[in-house]
Coordinates of C-alpha atoms and ligand atoms in Angstrom, one line a residue:
M27 CA 61.2 75.1 52.0
L28 CA 61.2 72.3 54.6
P29 CA 57.9 71.5 56.3
S30 CA 57.7 72.8 59.9
D31 CA 57.0 69.4 61.4
G32 CA 60.3 68.9 63.1
L33 CA 61.8 67.2 60.0
T34 CA 65.2 68.2 58.9
L35 CA 67.1 67.9 55.7
Q36 CA 68.4 64.6 57.1
D37 CA 64.9 63.1 56.8
F38 CA 64.9 63.6 53.1
V39 CA 68.1 61.8 52.4
A40 CA 67.7 58.6 50.5
G41 CA 70.7 56.3 50.7
A42 CA 72.5 58.2 53.4
P43 CA 72.5 57.6 57.1
R44 CA 70.2 59.8 59.1
N45 CA 73.1 61.5 60.8
A46 CA 75.1 62.1 57.7
L47 CA 73.4 65.0 55.9
P48 CA 74.4 66.6 52.7
T49 CA 75.8 69.9 54.0
T50 CA 75.7 73.2 52.2
T51 CA 79.0 73.3 50.4
E52 CA 80.6 76.2 48.5
N53 CA 77.9 78.5 47.6
S54 CA 78.7 80.1 44.3
T55 CA 76.1 82.9 44.6
T56 CA 76.5 86.2 46.4
N57 CA 74.8 87.0 49.6
A58 CA 72.5 89.3 47.7
T59 CA 70.9 86.4 45.9
S60 CA 70.9 83.8 48.7
G61 CA 67.5 84.8 50.0
L62 CA 66.0 84.0 46.6
K63 CA 67.3 80.5 46.4
T64 CA 64.0 78.6 46.6
F65 CA 62.8 76.1 44.1
S66 CA 60.0 73.7 43.4
I67 CA 60.1 70.7 41.1
R68 CA 57.5 68.6 39.4
T69 CA 58.3 65.3 37.7
Y70 CA 56.6 63.6 34.7
G71 CA 57.3 60.2 33.2
C72 CA 59.1 57.1 34.3
Q73 CA 60.8 56.0 37.5
M74 CA 64.2 57.0 36.0
N75 CA 62.9 60.6 36.0
V76 CA 61.7 60.3 39.6
N77 CA 65.2 59.2 40.5
D78 CA 66.8 62.0 38.5
T79 CA 64.6 64.5 40.4
D80 CA 66.1 63.1 43.6
I81 CA 69.6 63.7 42.1
V82 CA 68.6 67.3 41.1
R83 CA 67.3 67.9 44.6
S84 CA 70.5 66.7 46.1
L85 CA 72.6 69.0 43.9
L86 CA 70.5 72.0 44.7
Y87 CA 70.5 71.4 48.4
Q88 CA 74.2 71.2 48.3
D89 CA 74.3 74.5 46.6
G90 CA 72.3 76.2 49.4
W91 CA 68.8 76.0 47.7
T92 CA 65.7 75.2 49.7
E93 CA 62.7 73.5 48.3
S94 CA 59.3 75.2 48.4
T95 CA 56.1 73.3 48.9
V96 CA 54.1 76.3 47.6
D97 CA 52.3 75.5 44.3
P98 CA 53.8 78.0 41.8
T99 CA 50.7 78.0 39.7
A100 CA 48.3 78.9 42.6
K101 CA 47.3 82.4 43.6
H102 CA 49.3 83.9 46.5
N103 CA 48.1 86.9 48.4
D104 CA 50.1 86.8 51.6
D105 CA 53.7 86.9 52.7
S106 CA 53.6 83.4 54.2
S107 CA 53.2 81.8 50.8
A108 CA 55.9 83.3 48.7
P109 CA 56.1 81.4 45.5
P110 CA 59.5 79.8 44.7
T111 CA 62.0 81.8 42.6
V112 CA 62.7 78.8 40.4
V113 CA 60.1 76.5 39.0
L114 CA 61.5 73.3 37.6
T115 CA 59.7 70.7 35.5
N116 CA 61.4 67.3 34.9
T117 CA 59.9 66.1 31.6
C118 CA 59.2 63.0 29.6
A119 CA 59.2 62.8 25.7
I120 CA 58.4 59.2 25.2
R121 CA 54.9 59.8 23.8
E122 CA 53.0 62.8 22.5
G123 CA 50.5 62.4 25.4
A124 CA 53.2 62.7 28.0
E125 CA 54.6 65.9 26.3
R126 CA 51.1 67.5 26.1
K127 CA 50.8 67.6 29.8
V128 CA 54.1 69.4 30.1
W129 CA 53.2 71.9 27.4
Q130 CA 50.1 72.7 29.3
R131 CA 52.0 73.4 32.5
L132 CA 54.7 75.5 30.7
Q133 CA 52.0 77.6 28.9
N134 CA 50.2 78.1 32.2
L135 CA 53.4 79.4 33.9
R136 CA 54.1 81.7 31.0
A137 CA 50.6 83.1 31.0
Q138 CA 50.8 83.6 34.7
K139 CA 54.0 85.6 34.4
T140 CA 52.6 87.8 31.7
K141 CA 49.5 88.5 33.6
T142 CA 51.4 89.4 36.8
R143 CA 53.7 91.6 34.7
N144 CA 50.8 93.5 33.2
L145 CA 49.2 93.9 36.6
N146 CA 52.4 95.3 38.0
K147 CA 52.7 97.8 35.3
K148 CA 49.1 98.8 35.7
H149 CA 49.4 99.4 39.4
K150 CA 52.9 100.9 39.1
L151 CA 54.0 98.3 41.6
K152 CA 57.1 99.2 43.6
S153 CA 59.8 96.8 44.6
N154 CA 58.4 96.4 48.1
H155 CA 55.7 94.2 46.6
Y156 CA 58.3 91.5 46.6
H157 CA 56.3 88.4 45.8
Q158 CA 54.7 89.9 42.7
Q159 CA 58.1 91.0 41.6
Q160 CA 59.4 87.5 42.2
R161 CA 56.6 86.0 40.3
T162 CA 57.2 88.4 37.4
H163 CA 60.7 87.3 37.2
Q164 CA 60.2 83.7 38.2
I165 CA 62.8 81.4 36.6
V166 CA 61.3 78.5 34.8
G167 CA 63.5 75.6 34.2
V168 CA 62.9 72.6 31.9
L169 CA 64.8 69.4 32.6
G170 CA 64.8 65.8 31.3
C171 CA 63.9 64.4 27.9
M172 CA 61.9 67.3 26.5
A173 CA 64.8 69.6 27.4
E174 CA 67.1 67.4 25.4
R175 CA 64.6 67.0 22.5
L176 CA 63.6 70.6 22.1
Q177 CA 66.6 72.4 23.4
A178 CA 66.7 76.1 22.4
D179 CA 63.1 76.0 21.0
L180 CA 61.9 76.1 24.6
L181 CA 63.9 79.3 25.2
Q182 CA 62.7 80.9 21.9
E183 CA 59.1 80.1 22.6
G184 CA 59.4 81.9 26.0
L185 CA 58.4 78.7 27.8
A186 CA 61.7 78.3 29.7
D187 CA 64.5 80.4 31.1
V188 CA 66.8 77.5 31.7
V189 CA 67.0 74.2 29.8
V190 CA 69.1 71.3 31.1
G191 CA 69.3 67.8 29.6
P192 CA 69.5 64.5 31.7
D193 CA 73.3 64.3 31.6
A194 CA 74.0 67.9 32.6
Y195 CA 72.4 68.2 36.1
R196 CA 75.7 68.9 37.8
D197 CA 75.7 72.2 35.8
L198 CA 72.2 73.2 37.0
P199 CA 73.2 75.1 40.1
R200 CA 75.7 77.2 38.1
L201 CA 73.0 78.1 35.5
L202 CA 70.4 78.9 38.1
N203 CA 72.8 81.1 40.1
Q204 CA 73.7 83.0 36.9
Q205 CA 70.0 83.5 36.2
L206 CA 69.4 84.6 39.7
E207 CA 72.1 87.3 39.5
M208 CA 70.7 88.6 36.3
L209 CA 67.2 88.7 37.9
Q210 CA 68.7 90.5 40.9
E211 CA 70.3 93.0 38.6
S212 CA 67.3 93.7 36.5
T213 CA 65.1 94.1 39.6
A214 CA 67.6 96.6 41.1
N215 CA 67.8 98.6 37.9
R216 CA 64.1 98.2 37.1
T217 CA 65.2 97.1 33.6
A218 CA 63.9 94.3 31.5
F219 CA 65.2 90.9 32.5
S220 CA 67.7 90.0 29.7
D221 CA 70.9 88.2 29.1
S222 CA 73.5 90.5 27.4
S223 CA 76.1 87.8 26.7
S224 CA 77.1 87.2 23.0
D225 CA 75.9 83.6 23.1
P226 CA 72.2 84.0 23.9
Y227 CA 71.9 80.5 25.3
A228 CA 75.2 80.3 27.2
A229 CA 73.6 81.3 30.5
A230 CA 70.5 79.3 29.9
M231 CA 71.2 75.9 28.5
N232 CA 73.3 72.8 28.8
V233 CA 72.1 69.8 26.9
E234 CA 75.4 68.0 26.5
L235 CA 75.1 64.2 26.5
S236 CA 77.8 62.3 28.2
L237 CA 79.5 58.9 27.5
D238 CA 80.2 58.3 31.2
E239 CA 78.0 60.4 33.5
T240 CA 76.2 58.1 36.0
Y241 CA 75.8 60.4 39.0
A242 CA 77.4 57.5 40.9
D243 CA 78.7 59.8 43.7
I244 CA 75.5 61.7 44.3
T245 CA 73.2 60.7 47.2
P246 CA 69.6 61.1 45.9
I247 CA 67.3 63.0 48.2
R248 CA 63.7 61.9 48.3
S249 CA 60.7 64.1 47.7
P250 CA 59.4 65.8 50.9
S251 CA 55.9 64.6 50.1
T252 CA 56.9 61.0 50.6
I253 CA 58.4 61.6 54.0
S254 CA 56.7 60.0 57.0
N255 CA 58.0 59.0 60.4
L256 CA 58.1 55.4 59.3
P257 CA 61.1 54.0 57.4
D258 CA 60.6 53.6 53.7
V259 CA 59.7 50.1 52.8
S260 CA 61.2 50.2 49.3
A261 CA 63.6 52.3 47.3
F262 CA 64.9 52.7 43.7
V263 CA 68.6 52.5 42.9
S264 CA 69.8 53.7 39.6
I265 CA 72.5 51.4 38.1
Q266 CA 72.6 52.2 34.4
R267 CA 71.7 55.1 32.1
G268 CA 71.0 55.6 28.4
C269 CA 70.5 53.1 25.6
S270 CA 72.5 52.1 22.5
N271 CA 69.8 49.9 20.9
R272 CA 68.1 52.4 18.7
C273 CA 64.8 50.7 18.2
S274 CA 63.2 52.5 15.3
F275 CA 60.3 54.0 17.3
C276 CA 62.2 55.1 20.4
I277 CA 63.5 58.5 21.3
V278 CA 65.4 57.4 24.4
P279 CA 68.8 57.0 22.8
F280 CA 68.5 60.6 21.6
T281 CA 67.4 62.1 24.8
R282 CA 69.3 59.9 27.3
G283 CA 72.5 59.2 25.3
Q284 CA 74.6 56.1 25.1
E285 CA 74.3 53.2 27.5
R286 CA 76.7 53.3 30.5
S287 CA 76.8 51.6 33.8
R288 CA 77.6 52.7 37.3
P289 CA 80.5 50.9 39.1
L290 CA 79.3 47.9 41.0
Q291 CA 80.9 48.9 44.3
S292 CA 79.0 52.3 44.5
I293 CA 75.7 50.4 43.9
L294 CA 76.5 48.0 46.7
D295 CA 77.3 50.9 49.0
E296 CA 74.0 52.6 48.3
V297 CA 72.0 49.4 48.8
R298 CA 73.9 48.7 52.1
Q299 CA 73.0 52.1 53.4
L300 CA 69.4 51.8 52.4
H301 CA 68.9 48.4 54.0
F302 CA 71.1 48.5 57.1
E303 CA 70.9 52.1 58.0
Q304 CA 67.5 53.1 56.8
G305 CA 65.6 49.8 57.2
V306 CA 64.5 49.6 53.5
K307 CA 63.2 46.1 52.8
E308 CA 63.1 46.1 49.0
V309 CA 65.3 47.7 46.3
T310 CA 64.4 48.0 42.7
L311 CA 67.5 48.3 40.5
L312 CA 66.8 50.9 37.8
G313 CA 68.1 51.4 34.3
Q314 CA 66.9 52.1 30.7
N315 CA 68.2 48.6 29.8
V316 CA 68.8 47.4 33.3
N317 CA 69.8 43.8 32.4
S318 CA 72.3 45.1 29.9
Y319 CA 74.3 46.4 32.9
H320 CA 78.1 46.1 32.3
D321 CA 80.6 47.6 34.6
T322 CA 83.8 48.0 32.6
S323 CA 85.7 50.1 35.1
D324 CA 89.4 49.2 35.7
D325 CA 88.5 47.5 39.0
A326 CA 85.8 45.4 37.4
R327 CA 87.9 44.3 34.5
A328 CA 90.8 43.4 36.9
A329 CA 88.4 41.5 39.2
Q330 CA 86.8 39.6 36.4
P331 CA 89.0 39.5 33.3
E332 CA 87.2 36.6 31.7
S333 CA 83.4 36.9 32.0
P334 CA 81.9 36.1 28.6
Y335 CA 78.9 38.1 27.6
R336 CA 75.9 35.9 26.7
M337 CA 72.5 36.9 25.3
S338 CA 69.2 35.3 26.1
N339 CA 68.9 32.5 23.5
T340 CA 69.8 32.0 19.9
G341 CA 67.6 34.3 17.8
F342 CA 68.5 37.5 19.6
R343 CA 70.7 40.1 18.1
S344 CA 72.5 43.1 19.6
R345 CA 74.0 46.1 17.9
I346 CA 76.5 46.5 20.8
R347 CA 79.8 44.8 20.8
R348 CA 80.8 43.9 24.3
Q349 CA 84.2 43.1 25.7
D350 CA 84.4 39.9 27.7
A351 CA 85.5 41.4 31.0
G352 CA 84.0 43.2 33.9
Y353 CA 80.7 42.6 35.8
F354 CA 77.5 41.8 34.0
F355 CA 74.0 42.1 35.4
A356 CA 73.9 38.6 36.9
D357 CA 77.1 39.4 38.8
L358 CA 75.5 42.6 40.2
L359 CA 72.2 40.9 41.1
E360 CA 74.0 38.1 42.9
Q361 CA 76.1 40.5 45.0
V362 CA 73.1 42.7 45.8
S363 CA 71.1 39.7 46.9
D364 CA 74.1 38.4 49.0
L365 CA 73.9 41.6 51.1
S366 CA 71.0 40.3 53.1
S367 CA 68.6 37.4 52.9
E368 CA 66.0 39.8 54.3
L369 CA 66.3 42.3 51.4
R370 CA 64.0 41.8 48.4
V371 CA 65.5 42.7 45.0
R372 CA 63.6 43.7 41.8
F373 CA 64.8 45.3 38.6
T374 CA 63.3 47.3 35.7
S375 CA 63.3 48.1 32.8
P376 CA 65.0 45.3 30.8
H377 CA 65.4 44.2 27.2
P378 CA 64.5 40.6 26.3
K379 CA 67.9 40.0 24.7
D380 CA 69.8 40.1 28.0
Y381 CA 68.3 37.2 30.0
P382 CA 71.2 34.6 29.8
P383 CA 70.5 31.3 31.5
E384 CA 72.8 32.0 34.5
L385 CA 70.6 35.1 35.3
L386 CA 67.4 33.0 35.2
H387 CA 69.0 30.2 37.4
L388 CA 70.2 32.8 39.9
M389 CA 66.7 34.1 40.2
A390 CA 65.4 30.5 40.7
E391 CA 67.9 29.9 43.5
R392 CA 67.4 33.1 45.5
P393 CA 64.2 33.6 47.4
N394 CA 65.1 37.2 47.8
I395 CA 65.2 37.9 44.1
C396 CA 61.6 38.6 43.1
N397 CA 59.8 36.2 40.8
H398 CA 58.8 38.7 38.2
L399 CA 60.2 39.5 34.8
H400 CA 59.4 42.4 32.5
M401 CA 59.7 41.2 28.9
P402 CA 58.9 44.1 26.7
A403 CA 57.8 42.5 23.4
Q404 CA 56.4 45.6 21.7
S405 CA 54.7 43.5 19.0
G406 CA 53.8 39.9 18.3
S407 CA 54.5 40.1 14.6
T408 CA 58.0 39.2 13.3
S409 CA 57.6 41.7 10.4
V410 CA 56.7 44.6 12.7
L411 CA 59.5 43.6 15.1
K412 CA 61.9 43.8 12.1
R413 CA 60.6 47.3 11.2
M414 CA 61.0 48.2 14.9
K415 CA 64.6 47.0 14.8
R416 CA 64.1 45.0 18.0
G417 CA 66.6 42.3 17.2
Y418 CA 64.4 39.2 17.6
S419 CA 61.5 37.4 16.0
R420 CA 58.2 36.3 17.5
D421 CA 59.6 32.7 17.5
A422 CA 62.8 33.6 19.4
Y423 CA 60.7 35.6 21.9
L424 CA 58.3 32.7 22.5
E425 CA 61.2 30.3 22.8
L426 CA 62.7 32.6 25.5
M427 CA 59.3 32.5 27.3
N428 CA 59.5 28.7 27.3
T429 CA 63.0 28.7 28.7
V430 CA 61.9 31.2 31.4
R431 CA 59.0 29.1 32.5
D432 CA 61.1 26.0 32.5
I433 CA 63.5 27.6 34.9
L434 CA 61.0 29.8 36.8
P435 CA 57.7 28.0 36.7
D436 CA 55.9 30.4 39.1
V437 CA 57.2 33.6 37.4
A438 CA 55.0 36.5 36.7
L439 CA 55.5 38.2 33.3
S440 CA 54.8 41.7 32.2
S441 CA 55.3 43.4 28.8
D442 CA 55.0 46.6 26.7
F443 CA 53.1 46.7 23.4
I444 CA 52.6 49.4 20.8
A445 CA 49.4 49.4 18.7
G446 CA 49.4 50.8 15.2
F447 CA 53.1 51.1 14.4
C448 CA 54.0 52.3 10.9
D449 CA 52.5 50.1 8.1
E450 CA 51.0 47.7 10.7
T451 CA 48.4 45.5 8.9
E452 CA 45.3 43.8 10.5
E453 CA 47.2 40.5 10.2
E454 CA 50.2 41.9 12.1
H455 CA 47.9 43.3 14.7
K456 CA 46.3 39.9 15.1
D457 CA 49.7 38.4 15.7
T458 CA 50.1 40.7 18.7
L459 CA 46.6 39.7 20.0
S460 CA 47.6 36.0 19.7
L461 CA 50.9 36.6 21.6
L462 CA 48.9 38.2 24.4
E463 CA 46.7 35.1 24.4
Q464 CA 49.6 32.7 24.2
V465 CA 51.8 34.2 26.9
R466 CA 49.0 35.3 29.3
Y467 CA 50.9 38.2 30.9
D468 CA 50.3 39.3 34.4
Q469 CA 50.8 42.9 33.7
A470 CA 51.0 44.9 30.4
F471 CA 51.6 48.5 29.4
L472 CA 49.8 49.2 26.2
F473 CA 50.0 52.3 24.0
A474 CA 48.9 53.6 20.7
Y475 CA 52.0 54.5 18.5
S476 CA 53.0 58.2 18.4
M477 CA 55.8 59.1 16.1
R478 CA 58.8 61.0 17.7
G479 CA 61.1 63.3 15.9
K480 CA 64.8 62.2 15.3
T481 CA 63.9 58.4 15.5
H482 CA 64.7 56.0 12.6
A483 CA 60.9 55.6 12.0
H484 CA 60.5 59.4 11.7
R485 CA 63.3 59.5 9.1
T486 CA 62.3 56.5 7.0
M487 CA 58.7 55.5 7.6
Q488 CA 55.2 56.9 7.5
D489 CA 53.0 57.2 10.5
N490 CA 50.2 55.9 8.3
V491 CA 47.8 53.9 10.6
P492 CA 44.8 56.2 11.0
E493 CA 44.2 57.4 14.6
D494 CA 40.8 55.7 14.9
V495 CA 42.3 52.4 13.8
K496 CA 45.2 52.8 16.3
Q497 CA 42.6 53.4 19.1
R498 CA 40.5 50.5 18.1
R499 CA 43.5 48.1 18.0
L500 CA 44.7 49.5 21.3
R501 CA 41.2 48.8 22.8
E502 CA 41.4 45.2 21.5
L503 CA 44.8 44.7 23.1
I504 CA 43.6 46.1 26.4
D505 CA 40.5 43.9 26.3
T506 CA 42.5 40.7 25.4
F507 CA 45.0 41.4 28.2
Q508 CA 42.4 42.2 30.8
H509 CA 40.3 39.1 30.0
H510 CA 43.4 36.8 30.3
V511 CA 44.9 38.4 33.4
H512 CA 41.7 38.1 35.3
Q513 CA 41.2 34.5 34.2
K514 CA 44.8 33.6 35.0
N515 CA 44.6 35.1 38.5
V516 CA 41.3 33.2 39.1
D517 CA 42.9 29.9 37.8
Q518 CA 46.3 30.2 39.3
E519 CA 46.3 32.5 42.3
I520 CA 43.3 31.7 44.3
G521 CA 44.2 29.5 47.2
R522 CA 47.9 30.0 47.0
L523 CA 50.2 31.2 49.7
R524 CA 52.2 34.3 48.9
L525 CA 54.9 36.1 50.7
V526 CA 53.8 39.7 50.9
L527 CA 55.8 42.8 51.8
V528 CA 53.4 44.9 53.7
E529 CA 53.4 48.5 52.4
G530 CA 50.8 50.0 54.7
Q531 CA 47.1 50.4 55.0
S532 CA 45.2 50.4 51.8
K533 CA 44.5 54.0 50.5
R534 CA 40.9 53.0 49.8
S535 CA 40.1 51.3 53.1
Q536 CA 41.4 51.7 56.6
D537 CA 40.3 48.1 57.3
M538 CA 42.7 46.6 54.7
W539 CA 46.4 46.2 54.6
S540 CA 48.1 46.6 51.2
G541 CA 51.3 45.0 50.0
R542 CA 52.9 43.3 47.0
T543 CA 53.6 39.7 46.4
D544 CA 56.9 38.3 45.1
Q545 CA 55.2 38.4 41.7
N546 CA 54.7 42.1 42.0
K547 CA 50.9 41.8 42.3
R548 CA 49.1 44.2 44.6
I549 CA 47.2 42.3 47.3
L550 CA 44.8 43.6 49.9
F551 CA 43.9 41.7 53.1
P552 CA 41.8 42.6 56.1
V553 CA 43.2 44.1 59.3
D554 CA 40.2 42.8 61.2
G555 CA 40.6 40.0 63.7
V556 CA 44.3 39.6 63.4
D557 CA 45.7 42.9 64.4
D558 CA 47.8 42.6 67.6
N559 CA 47.8 38.8 67.4
I560 CA 50.4 38.9 64.7
L561 CA 53.4 39.1 66.9
C562 CA 56.8 37.6 66.2
R563 CA 58.2 35.8 69.2
S564 CA 60.6 33.4 67.8
D565 CA 64.1 33.5 69.1
E566 CA 65.2 31.8 65.9
C567 CA 63.6 34.5 63.9
F568 CA 65.1 37.1 66.1
Q569 CA 68.6 35.6 65.7
L570 CA 68.3 35.5 62.0
Y571 CA 67.6 39.2 62.0
Q572 CA 70.7 39.7 64.1
Q573 CA 72.9 37.5 61.9
D574 CA 71.9 39.5 58.9
D575 CA 72.5 42.7 60.8
V576 CA 69.1 44.0 60.0
P577 CA 68.7 46.8 62.5
L578 CA 66.3 45.9 65.2
R579 CA 64.1 48.9 65.8
S580 CA 64.1 48.1 69.6
E581 CA 63.1 45.5 72.1
A582 CA 59.6 46.7 71.5
W583 CA 59.9 45.3 68.0
R584 CA 58.8 41.9 69.3
Q585 CA 55.6 43.5 70.6
Q586 CA 54.6 45.4 67.6
V587 CA 51.6 44.6 65.5
L588 CA 51.8 44.0 61.8
Q589 CA 53.2 47.1 60.2
A590 CA 54.7 48.5 56.9
G591 CA 57.9 46.7 56.2
D592 CA 56.9 43.3 57.6
Y593 CA 56.7 40.2 55.6
A594 CA 53.5 38.3 55.9
V595 CA 52.1 35.0 54.6
V596 CA 48.9 35.7 52.9
Q597 CA 46.6 33.2 51.2
V598 CA 44.9 34.5 48.1
T599 CA 41.1 34.4 48.3
E600 CA 39.9 36.5 45.4
A601 CA 41.1 38.1 42.1
K602 CA 39.7 41.4 40.9
G603 CA 41.4 42.1 37.5
H604 CA 45.0 42.2 38.4
T605 CA 44.5 43.1 42.1
L606 CA 44.3 40.2 44.6
R607 CA 42.6 39.9 47.9
G608 CA 43.6 37.5 50.6
K609 CA 43.7 36.5 54.3
L610 CA 46.6 36.9 56.5
L611 CA 48.1 33.7 58.0
C612 CA 51.0 35.0 59.9
R613 CA 54.0 37.3 60.0
T614 CA 57.2 35.7 58.9
T615 CA 60.7 36.6 57.6
L616 CA 61.8 36.3 54.0
T617 CA 64.4 33.8 55.0
N618 CA 61.9 31.5 56.8
F619 CA 59.4 31.7 54.0
G620 CA 62.1 31.0 51.4
R621 CA 63.2 27.9 53.4
S622 CA 59.7 26.6 53.7
G623 CA 59.4 26.2 49.9
L624 CA 55.8 27.3 50.2
S625 CA 55.8 30.1 47.8
G626 CA 52.9 29.6 45.3
V627 CA 51.8 26.4 47.0
D628 CA 48.1 25.9 47.0
G629 CA 46.9 26.4 50.6
A630 CA 44.0 24.0 50.1
S631 CA 46.2 21.1 49.3
L632 CA 48.3 21.8 52.4
E633 CA 45.9 20.3 54.8
R634 CA 47.5 16.9 54.3
A635 CA 50.9 18.1 53.1
D636 CA 53.8 17.0 55.3
R637 CA 55.7 19.9 54.0
F638 CA 53.3 22.4 55.5
K639 CA 53.4 20.6 58.9
K640 CA 57.1 20.6 58.8
W641 CA 57.2 24.3 58.0
F642 CA 54.7 25.1 60.8
H643 CA 56.9 23.3 63.3
E644 CA 60.0 25.1 62.0
V645 CA 58.5 28.5 62.2
E646 CA 55.8 27.9 64.8
G647 CA 57.5 30.3 67.1
T648 CA 57.1 33.1 64.7
V649 CA 53.3 32.7 65.0
L650 CA 51.6 33.8 68.1
P651 CA 48.4 31.8 68.6
L652 CA 45.6 33.7 66.8
S653 CA 42.0 33.9 67.8
D654 CA 40.3 30.6 67.5
N655 CA 38.7 31.3 64.2
S656 CA 41.8 32.9 62.6
P657 CA 42.6 31.5 59.1
A658 CA 45.9 30.1 60.4
K659 CA 44.3 28.3 63.3
V660 CA 41.6 26.8 61.1
L661 CA 44.2 25.7 58.6
K662 CA 46.3 24.2 61.3
R663 CA 43.4 22.4 63.0
Q664 CA 42.4 20.9 59.7
M665 CA 45.9 19.6 59.1
L666 CA 46.4 17.9 62.5
Ligands
SF4_717 FE1 64.1 52.6 23.5 FE2 64.7 50.2 22.4 FE3 66.4 51.4 24.0 FE4 64.2 50.4 25.0 S1 65.8 49.2 24.0 S2 65.0 52.4 25.5 S3 62.7 50.8 23.3 S4 65.8 52.2 22.0

């Protein structure tokens, strides 16, 4: 159900102009069931899942469903809070811990249904107690990786009425409508809710994996909870699905299918809409192996018949044989960054094998491609990497880190690591600790190994590192990472000037702005003392905006105070773990800051630097004089 705050469906559309709504198209249900077409959806897991939920929402809206904000697990006693007919859960199967949360929710939903059914029987509830009837027959749907992994088991356990895998969401409206008609029939006849077809799962399950499904033509619709009257600052754009690497510990190839990429033009169209029509300032290109992107459509191969595929460095191996034609990730990234110099571009989640030099040089040349690379190592031990089937050694990985830092000296690096993989010895664990010390990552995602069914490790290895040892090793990885990230930020960030995309006020303090640096580091800086002084008055700046066709919100734009979606120059003053604090110097544009060459320059050394003077002259107009003791004024006074 849409909130009653004046918002319309239009406000939930991501990637579509505000006046171009998905309209309700052919509705395959009967009028009798149309009043029951309400759903709610909860998402677990990664950003890909969040994006998939937006695709599911779009498909259901098009089929005439409305989304309910009523919590289906809460108690409802009045007519105004009718629970949704369909309760969907988009699931994650990557680790046991992620699945445990979903099990808990599904068990709660099942218990709730049973309890209501028993109560209804006891009080001989008649059909006019509609909500309780609806709750009794609530349709529970499981989507995503657990649906693909467990399939009919979920139906047999009575934990789901509908099970749909990640490549079959186009079939979801049909399956739900079928369930709805069955529900309607059983309610009318006061009979048990059952499927009488010969195939017990035909009306309830579609877990077909696809070799080509990319949902390229579906416009995702954002969650109502993220809606505000302000334009979104950033958005995710799915460019690639599935994985063909088959690392021995990973279930993704079994739950998400083979790797395939969305045509380049449809990605550019979506990014164009997000930036020019919705005012989005930052897009993150999303994929299971995002930098393995390869558009092999006829158009792509015709446009680029000779585009040789190159891996990162020698020492990396791929089990995928690629044809030398079409668009690769560097081609896509270049074209997305060409769309506007005021649009920041990020990407996740990549594989270290697909960082060819041309990709790294492109990143070095473009101020609007963020200076952050995710480099999931998984282990620092060559023998563990071999058992994991990662396709590289510790030495090859470290050589790649050297290449990366030669080309992108100011880059921030993040990684994933697994503690306690099969047969991992103390020596091998120490190799991972030493890799963390050597690379000094800026961000790390660290987990204890949990064996997943169907994987190569499950078929051929023993999950033989005791749980307490795994937890101790995980603790050591976390401690090592935290020590180094704090020290690195103290050593390398304090004093530097960073371009920050302002995301809004900090959740913890109304007195602080919150944003992210180019390096993907969260930074907080005070609102106090600079609020309405940070105006942008430069005609040059204004013209740049116009040239790039960035929509000007209105003439009043010039007069606005700093707000979400602005770029600001912030000098780092403090590091707390991996969160930074800083002071605001001025509002600017991505283009101007890129031209200044000041990214990462130590502000303290700027007092005598000609470069900073030159930059201040160039962009002086973008800075309204601040109060006398503002950091920018102090800095400027010291310089002159
Ligand atoms: Fe899983 Fe390996 Fe594919 Fe990443 S590259 S999704 S770890 S199989």
